[in-house]
Coordinates of C-alpha atoms and ligand atoms in Angstrom, one line a residue:
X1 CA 14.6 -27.5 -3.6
X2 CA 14.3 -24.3 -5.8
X3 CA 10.4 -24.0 -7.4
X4 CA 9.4 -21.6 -9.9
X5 CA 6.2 -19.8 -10.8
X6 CA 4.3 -18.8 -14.2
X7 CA 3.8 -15.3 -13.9
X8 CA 0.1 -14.7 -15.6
X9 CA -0.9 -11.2 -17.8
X10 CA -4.5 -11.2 -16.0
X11 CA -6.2 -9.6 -19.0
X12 CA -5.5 -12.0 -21.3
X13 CA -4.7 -15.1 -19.2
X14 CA -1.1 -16.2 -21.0
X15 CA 1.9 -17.0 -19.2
X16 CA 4.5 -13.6 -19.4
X17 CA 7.1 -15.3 -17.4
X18 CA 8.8 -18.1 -15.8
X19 CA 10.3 -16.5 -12.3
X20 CA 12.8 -18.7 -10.5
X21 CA 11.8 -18.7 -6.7
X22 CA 14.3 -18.5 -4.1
X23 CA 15.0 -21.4 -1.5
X24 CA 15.9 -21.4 2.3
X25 CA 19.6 -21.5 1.6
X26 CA 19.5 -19.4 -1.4
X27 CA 17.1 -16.9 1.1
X28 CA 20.0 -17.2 3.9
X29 CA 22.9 -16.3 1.3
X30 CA 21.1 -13.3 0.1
X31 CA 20.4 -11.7 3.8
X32 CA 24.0 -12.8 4.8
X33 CA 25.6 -10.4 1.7
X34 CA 23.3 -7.7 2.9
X35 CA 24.4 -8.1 5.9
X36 CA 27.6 -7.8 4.9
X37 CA 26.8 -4.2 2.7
X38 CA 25.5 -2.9 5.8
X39 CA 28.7 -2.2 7.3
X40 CA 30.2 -0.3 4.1
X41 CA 26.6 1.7 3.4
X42 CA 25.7 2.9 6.8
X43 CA 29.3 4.2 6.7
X44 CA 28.7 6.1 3.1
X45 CA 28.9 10.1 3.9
X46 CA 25.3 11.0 4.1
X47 CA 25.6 13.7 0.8
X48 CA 27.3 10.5 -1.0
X49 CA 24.4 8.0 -0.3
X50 CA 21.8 11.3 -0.7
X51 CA 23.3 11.2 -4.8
X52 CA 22.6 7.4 -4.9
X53 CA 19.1 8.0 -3.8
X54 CA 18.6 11.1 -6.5
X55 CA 20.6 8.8 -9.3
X56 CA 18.3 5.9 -8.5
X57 CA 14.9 7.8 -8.9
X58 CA 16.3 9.3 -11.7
X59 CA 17.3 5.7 -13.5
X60 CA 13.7 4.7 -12.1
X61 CA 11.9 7.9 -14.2
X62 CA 14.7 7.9 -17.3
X63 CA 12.7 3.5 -17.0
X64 CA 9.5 4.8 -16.1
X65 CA 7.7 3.7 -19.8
X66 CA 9.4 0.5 -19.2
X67 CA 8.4 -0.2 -16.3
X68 CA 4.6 1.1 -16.4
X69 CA 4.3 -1.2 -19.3
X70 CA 5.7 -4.3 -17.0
X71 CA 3.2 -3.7 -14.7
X72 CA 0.2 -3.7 -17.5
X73 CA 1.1 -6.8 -18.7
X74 CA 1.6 -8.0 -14.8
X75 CA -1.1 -6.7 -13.0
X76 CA -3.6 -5.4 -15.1
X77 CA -3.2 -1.7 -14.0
X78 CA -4.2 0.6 -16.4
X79 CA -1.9 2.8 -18.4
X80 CA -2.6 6.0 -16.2
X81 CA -2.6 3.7 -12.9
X82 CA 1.2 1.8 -13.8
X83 CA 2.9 5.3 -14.7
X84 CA 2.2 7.0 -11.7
X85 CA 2.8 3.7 -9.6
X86 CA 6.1 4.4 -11.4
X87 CA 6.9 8.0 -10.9
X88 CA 5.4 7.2 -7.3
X89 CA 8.9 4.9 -6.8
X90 CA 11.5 8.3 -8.3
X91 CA 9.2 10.7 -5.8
X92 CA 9.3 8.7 -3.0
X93 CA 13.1 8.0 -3.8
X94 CA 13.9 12.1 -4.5
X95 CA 11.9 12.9 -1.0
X96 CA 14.0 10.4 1.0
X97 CA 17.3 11.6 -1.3
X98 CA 17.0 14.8 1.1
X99 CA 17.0 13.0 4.2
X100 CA 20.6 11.6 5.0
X101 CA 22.0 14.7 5.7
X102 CA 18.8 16.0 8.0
X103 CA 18.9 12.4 10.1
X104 CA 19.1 14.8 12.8
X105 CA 19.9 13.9 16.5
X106 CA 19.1 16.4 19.6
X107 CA 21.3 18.2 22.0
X108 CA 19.5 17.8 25.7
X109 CA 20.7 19.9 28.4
X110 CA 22.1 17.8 31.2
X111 CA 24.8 18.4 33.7
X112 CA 28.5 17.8 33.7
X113 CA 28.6 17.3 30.1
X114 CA 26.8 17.3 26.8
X115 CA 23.4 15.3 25.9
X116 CA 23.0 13.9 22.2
X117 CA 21.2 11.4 20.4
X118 CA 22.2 10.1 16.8
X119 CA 19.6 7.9 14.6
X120 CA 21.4 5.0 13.7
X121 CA 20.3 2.6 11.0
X122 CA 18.8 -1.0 12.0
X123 CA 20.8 -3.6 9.7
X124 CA 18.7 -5.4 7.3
X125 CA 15.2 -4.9 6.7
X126 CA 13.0 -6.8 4.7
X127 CA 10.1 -6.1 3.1
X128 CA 7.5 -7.8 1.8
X129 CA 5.1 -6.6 -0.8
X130 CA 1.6 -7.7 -1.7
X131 CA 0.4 -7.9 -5.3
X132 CA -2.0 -5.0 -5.7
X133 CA 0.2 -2.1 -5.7
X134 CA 3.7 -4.2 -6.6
X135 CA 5.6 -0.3 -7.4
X136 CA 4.6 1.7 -4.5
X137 CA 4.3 -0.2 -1.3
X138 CA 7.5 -1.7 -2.6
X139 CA 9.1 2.0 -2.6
X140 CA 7.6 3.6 0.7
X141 CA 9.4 0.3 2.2
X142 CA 13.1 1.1 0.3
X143 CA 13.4 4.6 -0.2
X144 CA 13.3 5.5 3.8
X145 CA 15.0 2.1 4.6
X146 CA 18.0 3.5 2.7
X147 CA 18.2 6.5 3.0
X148 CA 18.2 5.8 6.8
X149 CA 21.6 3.7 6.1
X150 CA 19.7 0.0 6.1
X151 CA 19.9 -2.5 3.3
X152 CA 17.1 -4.3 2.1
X153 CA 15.9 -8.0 1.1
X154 CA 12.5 -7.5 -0.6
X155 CA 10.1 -9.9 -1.8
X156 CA 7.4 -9.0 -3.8
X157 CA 4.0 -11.2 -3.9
X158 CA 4.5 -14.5 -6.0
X159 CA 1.7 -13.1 -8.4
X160 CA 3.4 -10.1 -9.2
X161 CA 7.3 -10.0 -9.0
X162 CA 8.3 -8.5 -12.5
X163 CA 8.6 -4.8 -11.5
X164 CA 10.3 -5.3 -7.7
X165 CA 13.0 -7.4 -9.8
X166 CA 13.6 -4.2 -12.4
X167 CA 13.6 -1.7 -9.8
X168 CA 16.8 -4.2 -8.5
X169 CA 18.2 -4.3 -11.8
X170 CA 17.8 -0.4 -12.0
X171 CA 19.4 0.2 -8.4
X172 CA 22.4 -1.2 -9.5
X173 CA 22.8 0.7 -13.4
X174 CA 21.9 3.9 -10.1
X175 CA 25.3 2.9 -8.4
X176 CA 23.8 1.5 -5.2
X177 CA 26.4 -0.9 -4.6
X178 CA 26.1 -4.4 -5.1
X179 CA 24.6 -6.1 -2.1
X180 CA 21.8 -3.1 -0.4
X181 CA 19.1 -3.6 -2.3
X182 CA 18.3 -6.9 -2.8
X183 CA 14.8 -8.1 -4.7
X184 CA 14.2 -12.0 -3.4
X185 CA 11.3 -13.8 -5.8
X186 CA 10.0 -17.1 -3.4
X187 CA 6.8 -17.7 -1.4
X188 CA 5.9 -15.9 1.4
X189 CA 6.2 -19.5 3.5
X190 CA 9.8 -19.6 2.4
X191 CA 11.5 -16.1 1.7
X192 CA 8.9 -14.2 3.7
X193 CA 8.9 -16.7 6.9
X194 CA 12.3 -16.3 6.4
X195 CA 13.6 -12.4 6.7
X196 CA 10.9 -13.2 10.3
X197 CA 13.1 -15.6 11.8
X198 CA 16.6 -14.5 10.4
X199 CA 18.2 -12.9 13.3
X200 CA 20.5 -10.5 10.7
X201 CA 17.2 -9.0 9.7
X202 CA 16.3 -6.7 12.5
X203 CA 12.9 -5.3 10.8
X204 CA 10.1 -6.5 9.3
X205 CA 8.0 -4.8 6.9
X206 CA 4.7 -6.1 6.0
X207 CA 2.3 -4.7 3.7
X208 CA -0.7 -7.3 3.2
X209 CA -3.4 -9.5 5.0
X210 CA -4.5 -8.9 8.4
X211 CA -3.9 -12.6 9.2
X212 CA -0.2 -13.1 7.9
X213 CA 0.1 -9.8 9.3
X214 CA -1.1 -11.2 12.8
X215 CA 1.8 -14.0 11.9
X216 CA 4.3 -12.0 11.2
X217 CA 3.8 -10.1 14.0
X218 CA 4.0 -13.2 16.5
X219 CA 7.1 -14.3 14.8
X220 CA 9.1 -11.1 15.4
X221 CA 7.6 -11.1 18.9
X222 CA 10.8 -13.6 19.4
X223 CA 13.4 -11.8 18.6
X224 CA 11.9 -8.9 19.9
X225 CA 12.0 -7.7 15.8
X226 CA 10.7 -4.4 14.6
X227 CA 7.6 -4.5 12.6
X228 CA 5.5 -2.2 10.4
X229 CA 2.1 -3.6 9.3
X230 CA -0.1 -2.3 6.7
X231 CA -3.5 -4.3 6.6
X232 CA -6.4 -4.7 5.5
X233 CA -9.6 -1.7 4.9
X234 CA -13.0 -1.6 5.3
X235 CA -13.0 1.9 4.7
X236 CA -16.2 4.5 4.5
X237 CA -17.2 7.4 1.9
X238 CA -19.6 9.4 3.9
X239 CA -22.2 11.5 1.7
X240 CA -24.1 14.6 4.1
X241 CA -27.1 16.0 2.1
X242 CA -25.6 19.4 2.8
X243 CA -22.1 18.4 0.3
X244 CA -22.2 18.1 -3.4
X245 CA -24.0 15.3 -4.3
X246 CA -22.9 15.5 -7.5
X247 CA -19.4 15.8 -7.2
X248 CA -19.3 13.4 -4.6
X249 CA -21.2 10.6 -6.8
X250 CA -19.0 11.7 -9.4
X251 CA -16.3 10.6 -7.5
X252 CA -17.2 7.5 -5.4
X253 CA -16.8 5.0 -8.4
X254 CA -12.9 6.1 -8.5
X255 CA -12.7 5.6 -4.5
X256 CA -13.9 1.7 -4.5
X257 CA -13.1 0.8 -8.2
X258 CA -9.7 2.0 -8.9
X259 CA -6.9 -0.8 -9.2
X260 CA -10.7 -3.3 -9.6
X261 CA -11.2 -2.4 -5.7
X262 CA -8.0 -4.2 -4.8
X263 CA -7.0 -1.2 -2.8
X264 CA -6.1 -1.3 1.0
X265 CA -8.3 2.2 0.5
X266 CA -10.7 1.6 -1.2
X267 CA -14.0 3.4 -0.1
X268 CA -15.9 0.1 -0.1
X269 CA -18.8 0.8 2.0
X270 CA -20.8 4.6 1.4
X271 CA -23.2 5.9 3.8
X272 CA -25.4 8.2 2.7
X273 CA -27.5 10.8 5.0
X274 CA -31.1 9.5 4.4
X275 CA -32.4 13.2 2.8
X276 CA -30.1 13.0 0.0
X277 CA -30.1 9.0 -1.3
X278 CA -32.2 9.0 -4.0
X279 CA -30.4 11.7 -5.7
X280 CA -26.9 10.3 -4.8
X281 CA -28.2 7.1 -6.1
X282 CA -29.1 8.3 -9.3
X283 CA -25.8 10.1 -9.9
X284 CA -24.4 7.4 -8.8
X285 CA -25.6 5.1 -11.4
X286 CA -25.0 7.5 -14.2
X287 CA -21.2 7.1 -13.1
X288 CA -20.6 3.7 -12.3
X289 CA -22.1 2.7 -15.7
X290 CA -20.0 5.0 -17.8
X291 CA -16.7 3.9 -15.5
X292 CA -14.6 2.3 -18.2
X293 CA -13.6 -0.9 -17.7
X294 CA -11.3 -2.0 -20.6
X295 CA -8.1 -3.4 -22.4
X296 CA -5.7 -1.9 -19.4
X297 CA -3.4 -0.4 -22.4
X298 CA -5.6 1.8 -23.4
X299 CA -5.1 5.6 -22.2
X300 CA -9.1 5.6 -21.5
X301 CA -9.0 2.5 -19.0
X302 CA -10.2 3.0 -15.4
X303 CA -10.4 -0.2 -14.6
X304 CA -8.8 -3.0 -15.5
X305 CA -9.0 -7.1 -14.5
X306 CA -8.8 -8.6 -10.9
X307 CA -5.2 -10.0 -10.6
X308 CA -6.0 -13.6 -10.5
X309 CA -8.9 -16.2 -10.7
X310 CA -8.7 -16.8 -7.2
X311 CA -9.6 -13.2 -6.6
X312 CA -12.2 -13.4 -9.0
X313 CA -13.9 -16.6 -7.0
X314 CA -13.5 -15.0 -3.5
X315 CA -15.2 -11.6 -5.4
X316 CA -17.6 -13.1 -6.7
X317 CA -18.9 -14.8 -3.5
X318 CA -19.9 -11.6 -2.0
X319 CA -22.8 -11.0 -4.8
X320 CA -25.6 -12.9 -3.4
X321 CA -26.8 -9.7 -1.8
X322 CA -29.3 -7.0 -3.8
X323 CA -27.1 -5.6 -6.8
X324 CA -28.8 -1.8 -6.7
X325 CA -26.8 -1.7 -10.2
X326 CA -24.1 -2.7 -12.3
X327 CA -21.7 -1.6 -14.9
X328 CA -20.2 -2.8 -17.4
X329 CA -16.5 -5.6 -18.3
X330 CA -15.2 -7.4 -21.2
X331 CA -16.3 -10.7 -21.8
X332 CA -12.9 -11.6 -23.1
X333 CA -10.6 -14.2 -21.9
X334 CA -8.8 -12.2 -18.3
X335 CA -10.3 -11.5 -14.7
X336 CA -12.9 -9.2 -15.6
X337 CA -15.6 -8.6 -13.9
X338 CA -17.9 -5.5 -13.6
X339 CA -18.3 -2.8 -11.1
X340 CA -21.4 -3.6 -8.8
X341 CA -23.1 -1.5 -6.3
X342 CA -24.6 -3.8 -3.0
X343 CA -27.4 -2.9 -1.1
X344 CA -26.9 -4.9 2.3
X345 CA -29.8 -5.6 4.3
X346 CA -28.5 -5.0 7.8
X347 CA -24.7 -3.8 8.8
X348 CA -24.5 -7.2 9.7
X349 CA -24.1 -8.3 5.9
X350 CA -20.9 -10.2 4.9
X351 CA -20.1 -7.5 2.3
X352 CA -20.6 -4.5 4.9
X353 CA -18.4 -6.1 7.3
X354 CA -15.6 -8.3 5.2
X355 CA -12.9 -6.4 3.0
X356 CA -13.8 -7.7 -0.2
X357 CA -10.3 -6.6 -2.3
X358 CA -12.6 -6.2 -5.3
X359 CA -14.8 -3.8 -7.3
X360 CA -17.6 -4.4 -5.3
X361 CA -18.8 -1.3 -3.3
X362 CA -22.3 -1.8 -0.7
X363 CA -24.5 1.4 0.1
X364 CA -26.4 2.2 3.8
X365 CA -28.1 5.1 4.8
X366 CA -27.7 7.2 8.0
X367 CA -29.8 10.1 10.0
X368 CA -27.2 12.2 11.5
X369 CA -23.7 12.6 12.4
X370 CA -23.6 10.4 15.6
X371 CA -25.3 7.2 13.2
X372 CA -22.7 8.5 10.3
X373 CA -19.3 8.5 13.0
X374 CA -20.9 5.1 15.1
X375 CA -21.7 3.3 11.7
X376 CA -17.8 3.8 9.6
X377 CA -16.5 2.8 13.5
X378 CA -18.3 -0.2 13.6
X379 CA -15.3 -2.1 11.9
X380 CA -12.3 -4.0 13.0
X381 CA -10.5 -2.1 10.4
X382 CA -9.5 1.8 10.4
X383 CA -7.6 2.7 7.2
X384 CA -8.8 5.5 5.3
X385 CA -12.4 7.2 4.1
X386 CA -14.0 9.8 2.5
X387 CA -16.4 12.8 4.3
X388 CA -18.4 14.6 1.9
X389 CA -19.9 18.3 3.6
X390 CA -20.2 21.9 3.2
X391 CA -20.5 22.5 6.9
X392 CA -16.4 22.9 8.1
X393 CA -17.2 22.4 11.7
X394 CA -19.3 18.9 10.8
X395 CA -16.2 18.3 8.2
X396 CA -13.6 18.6 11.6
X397 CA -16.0 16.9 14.2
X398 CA -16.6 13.7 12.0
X399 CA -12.8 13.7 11.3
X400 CA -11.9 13.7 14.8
X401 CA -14.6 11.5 15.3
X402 CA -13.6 8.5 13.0
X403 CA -10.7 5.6 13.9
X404 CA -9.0 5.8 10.7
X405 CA -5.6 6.5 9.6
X406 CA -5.9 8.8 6.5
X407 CA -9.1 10.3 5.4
X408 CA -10.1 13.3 2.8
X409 CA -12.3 15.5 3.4
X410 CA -14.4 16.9 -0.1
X411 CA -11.9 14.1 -2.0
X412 CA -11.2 10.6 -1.9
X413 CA -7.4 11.4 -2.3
X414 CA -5.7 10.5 1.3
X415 CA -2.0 8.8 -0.2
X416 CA 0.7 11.4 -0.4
X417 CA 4.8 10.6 -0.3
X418 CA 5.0 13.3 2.1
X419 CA 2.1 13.1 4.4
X420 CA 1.8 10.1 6.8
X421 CA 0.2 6.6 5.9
X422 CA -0.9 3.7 8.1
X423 CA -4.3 2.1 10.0
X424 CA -6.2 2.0 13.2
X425 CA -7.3 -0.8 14.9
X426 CA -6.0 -3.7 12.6
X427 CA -5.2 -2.2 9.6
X428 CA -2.1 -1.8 11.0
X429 CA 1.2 -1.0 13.3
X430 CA 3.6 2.0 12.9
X431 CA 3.2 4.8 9.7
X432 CA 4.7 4.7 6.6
X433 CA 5.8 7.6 4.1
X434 CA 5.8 11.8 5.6
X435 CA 8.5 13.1 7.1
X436 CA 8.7 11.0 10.3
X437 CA 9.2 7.4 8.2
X438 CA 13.0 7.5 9.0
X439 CA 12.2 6.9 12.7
X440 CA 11.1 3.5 12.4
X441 CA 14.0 2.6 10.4
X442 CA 16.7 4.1 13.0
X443 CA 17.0 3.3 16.9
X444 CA 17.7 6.7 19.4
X445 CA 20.8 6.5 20.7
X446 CA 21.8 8.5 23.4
X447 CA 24.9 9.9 24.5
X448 CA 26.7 11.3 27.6
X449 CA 30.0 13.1 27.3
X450 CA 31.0 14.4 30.6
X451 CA 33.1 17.5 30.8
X452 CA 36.1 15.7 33.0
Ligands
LIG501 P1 -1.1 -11.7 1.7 O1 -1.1 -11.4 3.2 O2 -1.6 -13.0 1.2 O3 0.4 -11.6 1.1 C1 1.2 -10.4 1.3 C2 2.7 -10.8 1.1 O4 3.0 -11.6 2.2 C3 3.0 -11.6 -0.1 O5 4.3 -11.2 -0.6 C4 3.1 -13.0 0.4 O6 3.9 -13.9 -0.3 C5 3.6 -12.8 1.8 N1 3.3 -13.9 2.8 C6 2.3 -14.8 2.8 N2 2.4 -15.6 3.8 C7 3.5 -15.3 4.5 C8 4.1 -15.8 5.7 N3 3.6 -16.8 6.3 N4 5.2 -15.2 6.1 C9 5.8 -14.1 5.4 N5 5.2 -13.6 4.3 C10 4.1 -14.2 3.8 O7 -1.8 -10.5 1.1 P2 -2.2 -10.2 -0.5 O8 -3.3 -11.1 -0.8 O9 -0.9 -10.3 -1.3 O10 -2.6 -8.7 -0.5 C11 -3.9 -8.2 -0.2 C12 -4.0 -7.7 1.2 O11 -3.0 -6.7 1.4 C13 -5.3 -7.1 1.5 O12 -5.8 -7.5 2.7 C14 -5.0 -5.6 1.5 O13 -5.9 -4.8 2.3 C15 -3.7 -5.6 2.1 N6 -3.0 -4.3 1.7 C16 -2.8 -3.4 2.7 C17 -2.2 -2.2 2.4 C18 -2.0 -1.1 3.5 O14 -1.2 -0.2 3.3 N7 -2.6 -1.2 4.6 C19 -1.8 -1.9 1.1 C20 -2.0 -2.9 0.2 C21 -2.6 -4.1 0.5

């Protein structure tokens, strides 16, 4: 039986839209025609289906107002946030638009004959999106899968599916024929259980929880299916007294509070070197209570609402630890609910330990590097972090030091199109985005051609 969900504008708390969701059978008719495109699109000549990918991003930029503006009334992102969420889908696309015709095999020497290896594409993948970063987690999934010669079945998170079901609409005005990308609203029990046990889908990719992704991963364990998780963060900002304090509590609120903390990212736990907290602390008030937290329209907003009241609840549990400080929200109807800065008793404190998906941030101290490294590594999670230090060789050594996929080093920026993405530990399996993404959506195949 086909179900169907209010989407909610969480700033405001009104229903935007009713989204049909997709049964079983409606689920197996949709990975069938995909199926089905496969065979023409992995065939496309790779400078034709390199043109698709260029006339896609281009559709997605020429939409790009549209589509930021979709996500505001969505998702809550601010105005800034939701247009480059948007030119993050036409960059990704335009990167992966060069790769078709540089899937390159190798030649190996061998004897008797010639050695070579070709990439070839998968099937179908699917893909499925969680609800705080709808645009881009949907992109880094599609734009390789593609571009590799896979078609897609996507669903995006029941919460947030308005966007994933444009940039569908906007493949096809592209030219990407009818049938390779395919957006697929439903629950993740139904249409996301499904593209696990589908046999025609030969990849999974997950972006979300670290439980469903545990799930998900034991479900493809039976078919042997390929599977890329991105999980959960519990990720560090490490302040040494020799960096600049300033600029580094200048930054800190925009490394745990952007997208209201629901970032795989964000730097929700800062360790500061023991010399220097009182004067990080007191920068770091000055900027967490002038961090703007308003009407997502506005051009000003840095932060906007949390993305449902269910969020808000599970948020709002972690605050019965000392609040250091606060800053400021609406009191409006909406999710709001204001930056706050924890000062956990022991690392054994729910809010040092648990990824809270919120804009909640705790604070520590440390002595030295070996407390700094042992303290971010005491985490099931290994995502991404922030080290803050003048010394270069202390800047390489804690680097090398920490279990984390992408960190930043004087900066809390560690997500580029073109540089590798994906976690330690369980934050994850497999990397997304960079120049190697098109390997985990191709198998190596090799071949012998004898001279005889
Ligand atoms: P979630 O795991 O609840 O849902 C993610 C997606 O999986 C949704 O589309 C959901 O419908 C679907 N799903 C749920 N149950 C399923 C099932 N049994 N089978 C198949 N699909 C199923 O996560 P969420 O609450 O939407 O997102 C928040 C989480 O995502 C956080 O833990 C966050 O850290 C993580 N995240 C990680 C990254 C990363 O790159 N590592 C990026 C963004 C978010």
């Amino acid at each position: 039986m086909s179900t169907s969900y209010d989407v909610i504008n969480p700033a405001t708390e009104e229903i935007v839209k009713n989204v049909p969701h997709l049964d079983l059978e409606a689920t197996d008719l949709v990975i069938v025609k995909a199926a089905k495109a496969f065979e023409t699109w992995r065939h496309i000549a790779p400078g034709e289906r390199a043109r698709l990918l260029r006339s896609f991003s281009q559709v997605v930029t020429d939409h790009r107002e549209e589509l930021a503006q979709i996500e505001i009334t969505n998702s809550g992102h601010t105005r800034g946030n939701a247009l480059w969420e948007a030119d993050n889908v036409a960059n990704t696309l335009m990167y992966y638009a060069a790769s078709p015709e540089r899937l390159f095999g190798r030649q190996i020497p061998v004897p008797g004959g010639i050695d070579v290896t070709f990439k070839e594409p998968l099937g179908v993948v699917g893909i499925i999106v969680p609800w705080n970063f709808p645009m881009p987690i949907a992109g880094w999934g599609f734009a390789p899968a593609l571009a590799a010669g896979n078609t897609v079945v996507l669903k995006p998170a029941e919460y947030t599916p308005l966007s994933a079901i444009r940039l569908g609409e906007l493949a096809l005005i592209a030219g990407i024929p009818e049938g390779v990308f395919n957006v697929l609203p439903g629950k993740g029990s139904v249409v996301g259980n499904r593209f696990v046990t589908h046999p025609l889908v030969r990849k999974v990719v997950f972006t979300g929880s670290t439980t469903v992704g545990k799930q998900i991963m034991v479900g493809c364990a039976e078919q042997v299916k390929r599977v890329t998780l991105e999980l959960g963060g519990k990720s560090s900002n490490i302040i040494f007294a020799d960096a600049d304090i300033e600029k580094a509590a200048a930054g800190a609120p925009g490394a745990v509070f952007d997208n209201a903390g629901q970032d795989c990212c964000s730097r929700s736990r800062i360790l500061v070197q023991k010399s220097a907290f009182d004067n990080f602390m007191e920068h770091f008030e000055v900027a967490v209570k002038k961090f703007r937290v308003e009407d997502p329209n506005l051009s000003t907003a840095e932060m906007g609402p949390l993305i449902s009241k269910k969020q808000f609840d599970v948020v709002e549990s972690f605050l019965d630890e000392p609040i250091a400080f606060k800053g400021n929200a609406p009191t409006s109807p909406g999710y709001w609910m204001a930056p706050t800065v924890l000062l956990p008793k022991n690392t054994q404190a729910r809010s040092w330990r648990e990824e809270i998906f919120g804009p909640v941030v705790s604070v520590m101290v440390f002595e030295d590097e070996a407390e700094a490294i042992a303290m971010a590594n005491d985490s099931e999670y290994g995502l991404s972090g922030s080290i803050w230090t003048r010394d270069i060789g202390r800047a390489l050594r804690v680097s090398r030091g920490i279990e984390t996929g992408a960190l930043s080093v004087n900066s809390n920026s560690s997500v580029r199109f073109w540089t590798p993405f994906g976690g330690f530990k369980q934050s994850g399996l497999g990397r997304e985005l960079g120049p190697d993404a098109l390997d985990s959506f191709t198998e190596v195949k090799n071949v012998f051609i004898s001279n005889d």
